[in-house]
PDB file of C-alpha atoms and ligand atoms in Angstrom:
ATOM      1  CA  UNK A   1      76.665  25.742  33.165  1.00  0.00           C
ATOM      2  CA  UNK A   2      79.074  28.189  34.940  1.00  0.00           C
ATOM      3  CA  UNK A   3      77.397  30.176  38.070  1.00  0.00           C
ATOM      4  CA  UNK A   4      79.761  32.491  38.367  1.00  0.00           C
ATOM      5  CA  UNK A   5      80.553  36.336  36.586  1.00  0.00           C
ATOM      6  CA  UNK A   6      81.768  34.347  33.156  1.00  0.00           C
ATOM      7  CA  UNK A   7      78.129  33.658  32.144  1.00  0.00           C
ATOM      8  CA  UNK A   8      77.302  35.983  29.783  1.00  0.00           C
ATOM      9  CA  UNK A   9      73.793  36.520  30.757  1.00  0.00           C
ATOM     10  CA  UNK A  10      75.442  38.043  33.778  1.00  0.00           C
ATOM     11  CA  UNK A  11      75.228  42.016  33.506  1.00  0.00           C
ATOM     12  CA  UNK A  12      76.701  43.332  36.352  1.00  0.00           C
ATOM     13  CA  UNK A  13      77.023  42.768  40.182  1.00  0.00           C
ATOM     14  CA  UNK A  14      74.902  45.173  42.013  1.00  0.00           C
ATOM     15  CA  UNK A  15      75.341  44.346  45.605  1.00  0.00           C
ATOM     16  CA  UNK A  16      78.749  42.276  46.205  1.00  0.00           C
ATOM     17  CA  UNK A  17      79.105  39.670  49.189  1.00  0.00           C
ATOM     18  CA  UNK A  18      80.563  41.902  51.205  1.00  0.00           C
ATOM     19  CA  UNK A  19      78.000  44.634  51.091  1.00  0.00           C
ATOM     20  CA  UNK A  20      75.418  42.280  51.726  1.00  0.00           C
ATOM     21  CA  UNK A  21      77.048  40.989  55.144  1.00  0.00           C
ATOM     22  CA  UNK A  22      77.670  44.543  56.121  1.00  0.00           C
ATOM     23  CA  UNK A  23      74.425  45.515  55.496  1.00  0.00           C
ATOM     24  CA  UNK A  24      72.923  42.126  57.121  1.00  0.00           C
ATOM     25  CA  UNK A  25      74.791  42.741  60.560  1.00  0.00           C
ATOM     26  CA  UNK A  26      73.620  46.217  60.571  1.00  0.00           C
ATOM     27  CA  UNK A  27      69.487  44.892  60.369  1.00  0.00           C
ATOM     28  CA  UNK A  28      70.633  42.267  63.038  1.00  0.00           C
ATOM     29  CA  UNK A  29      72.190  44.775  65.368  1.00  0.00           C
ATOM     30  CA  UNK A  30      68.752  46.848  64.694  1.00  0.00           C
ATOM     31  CA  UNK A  31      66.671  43.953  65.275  1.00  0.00           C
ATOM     32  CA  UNK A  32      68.505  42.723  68.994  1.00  0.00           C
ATOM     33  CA  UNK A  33      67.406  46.236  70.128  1.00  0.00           C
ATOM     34  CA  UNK A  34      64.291  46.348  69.314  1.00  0.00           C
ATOM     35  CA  UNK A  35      63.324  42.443  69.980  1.00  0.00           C
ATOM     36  CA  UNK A  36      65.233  41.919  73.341  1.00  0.00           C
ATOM     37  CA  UNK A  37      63.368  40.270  75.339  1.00  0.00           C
ATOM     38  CA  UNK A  38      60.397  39.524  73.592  1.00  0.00           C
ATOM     39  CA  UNK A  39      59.323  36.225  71.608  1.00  0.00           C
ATOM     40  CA  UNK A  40      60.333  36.736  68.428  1.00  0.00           C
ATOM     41  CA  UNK A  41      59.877  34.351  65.537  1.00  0.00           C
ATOM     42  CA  UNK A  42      61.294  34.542  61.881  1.00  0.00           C
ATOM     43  CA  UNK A  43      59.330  33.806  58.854  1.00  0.00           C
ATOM     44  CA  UNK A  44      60.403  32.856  55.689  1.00  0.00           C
ATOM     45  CA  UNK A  45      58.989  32.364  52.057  1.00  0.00           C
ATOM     46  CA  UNK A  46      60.557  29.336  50.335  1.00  0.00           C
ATOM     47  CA  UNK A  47      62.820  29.082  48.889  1.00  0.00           C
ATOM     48  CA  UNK A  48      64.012  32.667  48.165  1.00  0.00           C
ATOM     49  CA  UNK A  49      63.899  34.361  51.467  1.00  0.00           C
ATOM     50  CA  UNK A  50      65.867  31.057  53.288  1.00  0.00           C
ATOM     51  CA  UNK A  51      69.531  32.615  52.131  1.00  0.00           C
ATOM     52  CA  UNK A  52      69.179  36.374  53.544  1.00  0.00           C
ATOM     53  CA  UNK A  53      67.227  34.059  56.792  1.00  0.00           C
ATOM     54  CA  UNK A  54      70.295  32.180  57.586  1.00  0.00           C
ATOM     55  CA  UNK A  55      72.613  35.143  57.630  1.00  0.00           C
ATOM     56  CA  UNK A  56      70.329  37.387  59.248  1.00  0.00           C
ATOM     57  CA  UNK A  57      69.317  35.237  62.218  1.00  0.00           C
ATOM     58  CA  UNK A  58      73.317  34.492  62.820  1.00  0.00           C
ATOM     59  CA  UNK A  59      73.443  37.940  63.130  1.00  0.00           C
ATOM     60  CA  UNK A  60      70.668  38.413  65.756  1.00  0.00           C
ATOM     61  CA  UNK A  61      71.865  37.518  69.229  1.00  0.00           C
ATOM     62  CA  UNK A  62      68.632  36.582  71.109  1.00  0.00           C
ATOM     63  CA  UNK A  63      67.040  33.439  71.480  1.00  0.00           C
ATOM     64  CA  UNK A  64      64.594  32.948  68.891  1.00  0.00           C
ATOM     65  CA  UNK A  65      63.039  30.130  66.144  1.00  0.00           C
ATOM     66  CA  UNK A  66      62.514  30.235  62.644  1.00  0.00           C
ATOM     67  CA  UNK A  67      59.594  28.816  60.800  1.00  0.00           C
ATOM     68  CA  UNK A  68      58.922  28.145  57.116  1.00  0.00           C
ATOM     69  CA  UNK A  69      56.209  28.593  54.184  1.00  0.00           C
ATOM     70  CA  UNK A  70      56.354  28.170  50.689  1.00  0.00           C
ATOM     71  CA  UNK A  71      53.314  29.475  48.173  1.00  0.00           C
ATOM     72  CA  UNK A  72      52.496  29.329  44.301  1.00  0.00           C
ATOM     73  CA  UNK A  73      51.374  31.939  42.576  1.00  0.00           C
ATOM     74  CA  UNK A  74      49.294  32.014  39.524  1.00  0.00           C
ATOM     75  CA  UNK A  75      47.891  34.748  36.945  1.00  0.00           C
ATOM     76  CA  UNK A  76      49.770  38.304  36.058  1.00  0.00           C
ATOM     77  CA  UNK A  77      49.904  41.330  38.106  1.00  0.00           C
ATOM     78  CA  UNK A  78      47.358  42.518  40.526  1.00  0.00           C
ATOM     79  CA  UNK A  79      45.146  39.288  39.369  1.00  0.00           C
ATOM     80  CA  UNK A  80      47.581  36.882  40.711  1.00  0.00           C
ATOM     81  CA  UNK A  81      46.123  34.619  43.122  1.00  0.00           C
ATOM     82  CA  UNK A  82      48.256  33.039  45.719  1.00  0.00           C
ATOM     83  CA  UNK A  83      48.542  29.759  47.513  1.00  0.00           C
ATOM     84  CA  UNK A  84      49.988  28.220  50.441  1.00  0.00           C
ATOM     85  CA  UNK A  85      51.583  24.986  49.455  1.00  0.00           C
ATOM     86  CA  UNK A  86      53.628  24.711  53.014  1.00  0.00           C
ATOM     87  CA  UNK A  87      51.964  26.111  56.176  1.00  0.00           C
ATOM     88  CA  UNK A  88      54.098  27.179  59.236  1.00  0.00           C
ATOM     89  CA  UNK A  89      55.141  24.446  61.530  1.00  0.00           C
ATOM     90  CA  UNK A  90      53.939  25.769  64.865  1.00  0.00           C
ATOM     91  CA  UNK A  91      50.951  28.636  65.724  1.00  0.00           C
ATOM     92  CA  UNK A  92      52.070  32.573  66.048  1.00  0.00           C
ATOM     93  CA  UNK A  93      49.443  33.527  68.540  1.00  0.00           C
ATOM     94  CA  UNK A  94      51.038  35.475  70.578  1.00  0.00           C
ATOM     95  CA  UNK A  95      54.605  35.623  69.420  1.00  0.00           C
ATOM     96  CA  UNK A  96      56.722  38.499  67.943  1.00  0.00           C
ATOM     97  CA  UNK A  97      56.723  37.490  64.239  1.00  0.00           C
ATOM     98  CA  UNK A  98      59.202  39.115  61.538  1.00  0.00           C
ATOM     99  CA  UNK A  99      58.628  38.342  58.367  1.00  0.00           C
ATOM    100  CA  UNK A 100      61.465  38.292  56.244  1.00  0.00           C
ATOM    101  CA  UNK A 101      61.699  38.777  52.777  1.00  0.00           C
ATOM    102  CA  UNK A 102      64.458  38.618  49.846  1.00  0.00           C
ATOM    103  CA  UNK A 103      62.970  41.148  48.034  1.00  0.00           C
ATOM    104  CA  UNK A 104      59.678  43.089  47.739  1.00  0.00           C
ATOM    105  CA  UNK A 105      58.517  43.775  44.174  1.00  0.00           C
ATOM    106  CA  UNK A 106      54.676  44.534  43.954  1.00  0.00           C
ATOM    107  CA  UNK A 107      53.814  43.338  47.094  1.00  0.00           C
ATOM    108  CA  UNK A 108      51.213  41.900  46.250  1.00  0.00           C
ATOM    109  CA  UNK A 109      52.554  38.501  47.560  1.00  0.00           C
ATOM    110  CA  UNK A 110      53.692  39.721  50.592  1.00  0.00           C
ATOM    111  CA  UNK A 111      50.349  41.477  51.198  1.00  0.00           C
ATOM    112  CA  UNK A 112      48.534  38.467  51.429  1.00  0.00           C
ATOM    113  CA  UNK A 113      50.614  36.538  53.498  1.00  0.00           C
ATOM    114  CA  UNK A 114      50.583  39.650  55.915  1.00  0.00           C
ATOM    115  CA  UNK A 115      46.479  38.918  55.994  1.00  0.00           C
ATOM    116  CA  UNK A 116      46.679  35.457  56.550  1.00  0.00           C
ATOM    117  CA  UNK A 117      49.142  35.511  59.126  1.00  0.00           C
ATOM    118  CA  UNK A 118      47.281  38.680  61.260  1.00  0.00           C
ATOM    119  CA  UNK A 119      44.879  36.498  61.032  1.00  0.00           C
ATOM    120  CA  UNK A 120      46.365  34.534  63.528  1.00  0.00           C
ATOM    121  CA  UNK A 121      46.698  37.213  66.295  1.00  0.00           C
ATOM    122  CA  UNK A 122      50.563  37.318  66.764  1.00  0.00           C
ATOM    123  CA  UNK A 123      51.893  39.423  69.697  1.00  0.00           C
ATOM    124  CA  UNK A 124      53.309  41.643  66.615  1.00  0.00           C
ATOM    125  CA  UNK A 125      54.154  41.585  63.047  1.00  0.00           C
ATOM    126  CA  UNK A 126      57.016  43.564  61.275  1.00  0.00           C
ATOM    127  CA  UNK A 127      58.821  43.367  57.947  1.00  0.00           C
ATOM    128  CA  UNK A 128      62.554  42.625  57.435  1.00  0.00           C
ATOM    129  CA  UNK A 129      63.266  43.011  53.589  1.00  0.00           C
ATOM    130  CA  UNK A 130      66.904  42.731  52.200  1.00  0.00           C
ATOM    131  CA  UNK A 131      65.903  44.140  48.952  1.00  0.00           C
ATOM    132  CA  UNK A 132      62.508  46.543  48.516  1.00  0.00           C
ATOM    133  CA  UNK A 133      62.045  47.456  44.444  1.00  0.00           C
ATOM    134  CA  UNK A 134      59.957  50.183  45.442  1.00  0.00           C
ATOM    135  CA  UNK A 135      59.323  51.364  42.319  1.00  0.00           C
ATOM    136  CA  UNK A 136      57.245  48.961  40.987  1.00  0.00           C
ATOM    137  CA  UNK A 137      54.535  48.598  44.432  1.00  0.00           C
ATOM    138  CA  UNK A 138      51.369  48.270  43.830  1.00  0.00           C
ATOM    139  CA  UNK A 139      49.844  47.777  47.482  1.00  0.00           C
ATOM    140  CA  UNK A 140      50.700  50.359  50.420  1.00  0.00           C
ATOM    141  CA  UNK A 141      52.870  48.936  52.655  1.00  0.00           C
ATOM    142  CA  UNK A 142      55.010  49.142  55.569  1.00  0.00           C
ATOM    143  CA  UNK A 143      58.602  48.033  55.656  1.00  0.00           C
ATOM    144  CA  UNK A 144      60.353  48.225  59.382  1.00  0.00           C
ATOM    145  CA  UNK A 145      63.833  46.920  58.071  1.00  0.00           C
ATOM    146  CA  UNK A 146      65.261  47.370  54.556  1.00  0.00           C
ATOM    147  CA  UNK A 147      68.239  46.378  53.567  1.00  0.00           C
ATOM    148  CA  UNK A 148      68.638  47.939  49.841  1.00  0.00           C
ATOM    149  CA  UNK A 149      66.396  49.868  47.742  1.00  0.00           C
ATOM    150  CA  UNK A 150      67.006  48.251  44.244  1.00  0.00           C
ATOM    151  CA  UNK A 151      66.565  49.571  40.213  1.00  0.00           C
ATOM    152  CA  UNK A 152      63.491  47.781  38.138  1.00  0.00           C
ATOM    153  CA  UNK A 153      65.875  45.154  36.853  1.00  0.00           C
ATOM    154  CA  UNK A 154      65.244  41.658  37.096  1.00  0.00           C
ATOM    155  CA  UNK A 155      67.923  40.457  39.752  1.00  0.00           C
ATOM    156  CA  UNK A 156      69.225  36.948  40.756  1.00  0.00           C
ATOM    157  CA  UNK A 157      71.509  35.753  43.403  1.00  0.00           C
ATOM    158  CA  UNK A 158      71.578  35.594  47.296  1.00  0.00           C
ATOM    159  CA  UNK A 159      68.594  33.637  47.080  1.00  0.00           C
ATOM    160  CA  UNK A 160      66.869  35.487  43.670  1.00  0.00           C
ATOM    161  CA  UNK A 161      66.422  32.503  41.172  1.00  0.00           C
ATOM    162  CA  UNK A 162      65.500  32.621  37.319  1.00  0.00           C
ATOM    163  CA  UNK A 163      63.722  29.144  36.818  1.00  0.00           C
ATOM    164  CA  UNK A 164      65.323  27.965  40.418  1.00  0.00           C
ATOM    165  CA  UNK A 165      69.041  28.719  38.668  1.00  0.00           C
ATOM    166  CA  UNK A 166      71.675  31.188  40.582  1.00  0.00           C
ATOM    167  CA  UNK A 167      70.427  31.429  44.215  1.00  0.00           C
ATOM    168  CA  UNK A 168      73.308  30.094  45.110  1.00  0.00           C
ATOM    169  CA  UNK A 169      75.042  33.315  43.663  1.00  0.00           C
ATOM    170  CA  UNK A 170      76.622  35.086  46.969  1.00  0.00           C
ATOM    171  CA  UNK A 171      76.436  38.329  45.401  1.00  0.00           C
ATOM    172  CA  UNK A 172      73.211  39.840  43.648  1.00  0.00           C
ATOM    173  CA  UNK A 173      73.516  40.606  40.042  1.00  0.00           C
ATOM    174  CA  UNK A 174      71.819  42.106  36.978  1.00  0.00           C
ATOM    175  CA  UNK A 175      70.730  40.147  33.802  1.00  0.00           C
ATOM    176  CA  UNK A 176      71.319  41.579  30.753  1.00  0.00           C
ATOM    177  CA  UNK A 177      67.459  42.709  29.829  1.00  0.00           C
ATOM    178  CA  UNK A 178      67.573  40.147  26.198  1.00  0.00           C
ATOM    179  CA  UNK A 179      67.663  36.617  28.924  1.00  0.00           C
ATOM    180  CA  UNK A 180      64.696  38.849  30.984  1.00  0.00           C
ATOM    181  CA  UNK A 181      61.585  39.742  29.156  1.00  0.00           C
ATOM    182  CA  UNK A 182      58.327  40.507  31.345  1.00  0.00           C
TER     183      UNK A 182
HETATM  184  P1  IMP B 201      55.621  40.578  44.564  1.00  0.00           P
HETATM  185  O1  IMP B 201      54.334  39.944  44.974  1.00  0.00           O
HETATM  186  O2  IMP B 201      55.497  41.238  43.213  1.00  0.00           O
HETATM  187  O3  IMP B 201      56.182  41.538  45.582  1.00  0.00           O
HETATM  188  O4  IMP B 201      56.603  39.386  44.305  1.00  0.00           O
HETATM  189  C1  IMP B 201      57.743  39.161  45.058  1.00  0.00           C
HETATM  190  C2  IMP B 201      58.383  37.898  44.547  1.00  0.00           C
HETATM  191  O5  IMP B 201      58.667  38.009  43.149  1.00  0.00           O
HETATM  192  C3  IMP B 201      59.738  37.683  45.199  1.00  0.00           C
HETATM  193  O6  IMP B 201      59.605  36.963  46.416  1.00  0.00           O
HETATM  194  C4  IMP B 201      60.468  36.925  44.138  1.00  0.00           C
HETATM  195  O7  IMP B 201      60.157  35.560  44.217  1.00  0.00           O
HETATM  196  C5  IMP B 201      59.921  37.465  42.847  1.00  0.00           C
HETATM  197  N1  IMP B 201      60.789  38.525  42.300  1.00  0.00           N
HETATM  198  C6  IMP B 201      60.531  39.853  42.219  1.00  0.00           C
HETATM  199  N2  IMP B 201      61.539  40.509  41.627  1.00  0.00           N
HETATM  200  C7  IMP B 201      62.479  39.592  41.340  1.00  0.00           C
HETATM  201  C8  IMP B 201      63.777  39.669  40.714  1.00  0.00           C
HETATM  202  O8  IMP B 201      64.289  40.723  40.329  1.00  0.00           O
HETATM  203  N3  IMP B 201      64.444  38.485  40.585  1.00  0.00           N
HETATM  204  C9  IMP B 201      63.935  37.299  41.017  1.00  0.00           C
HETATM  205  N4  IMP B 201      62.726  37.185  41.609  1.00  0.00           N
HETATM  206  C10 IMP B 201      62.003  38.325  41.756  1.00  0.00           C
HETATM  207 MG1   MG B 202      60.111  35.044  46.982  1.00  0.00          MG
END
């Protein structure tokens, strides 16, 4: 299988490489200013959110650590249920936790990990996103970094899988809406 613009299931690129970089640097410069000096921590969601993690934390110049969880999640819509199946490494209590996130559909997802992990009474707890598909949010909720605001199409690349294929995509593309169907 070809991963690159020759597969036909490919619709379009929507954000190239380059965009994405210039866009990353620009959350990193935003996050050094506000973080400086403070404890900061990045979270991830496995697997998708580990490729906009590792360029985004070589773009933030302060000493910090990353940390890792991975969930499933069962049942459609606003009845999904959601469970951890990897727990962070080390505690947050206390520490300046960013959660980041390769893209925010319902946020439903997100809103539940955001419980669980206030639950844990970190210093503070913020949002990066690098792609918010606002559009379709069920849940209220507050986003202190965005990268891109993104169309309802289904999306892969830079981390976005269909059945774990094309994260490995450096851009982020459309699907054409036949291989798609919700
Ligand atoms: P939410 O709970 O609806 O916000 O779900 C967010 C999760 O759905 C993301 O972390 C992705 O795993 C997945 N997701 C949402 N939209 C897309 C997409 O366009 N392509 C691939 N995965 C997506
Ligand atoms: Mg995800």
């Amino acid at each position: 299988m070809k991963l690159h613009l020759s597969d036909s299931r490919i619709d379009r690129v929507l954000l190239t490489g380059d965009e994405i970089a210039a866009q990353v640097a620009d959350l990193g410069s935003r996050i050094v200013a506000d973080y400086a000096g403070r404890d900061l921590v990045l979270i991830t969601v496995l697997k998708g959110g580990l490729f906009f993690l590792a360029d985004l934390c070589r773009s933030i110049d302060l000493p910090l650590t990353v940390d890792f969880m991975a969930i499933s999640s069962y049942g459609p819509g606003a009845e999904s249920a959601v469970r951890i199946t990897k727990d962070l490494d080390d505690p947050i209590e206390g520490r300046d936790v960013l959660m980041v996130e390769d893209i925010i559909d319902t946020g439903l997802t997100l809103n539940y990990l955001m419980r669980v992990l206030r639950e844990r009474k970190p210093a503070s707890l913020a949002v990066c996103t690098l792609l918010d598909k606002d559009v379709r949010r069920l849940v209220d909720l507050p986003i202190e970094y965005r990268g891109f605001r993104v169309p309802d199409r289904f999306l892969v690349g830079y981390g976005l899988d269909l059945d774990g294929v094309w994260r490995n995509l450096p851009y982020v593309a459309t699907l054409h809406e036949e291989v798609w169907e919700r």
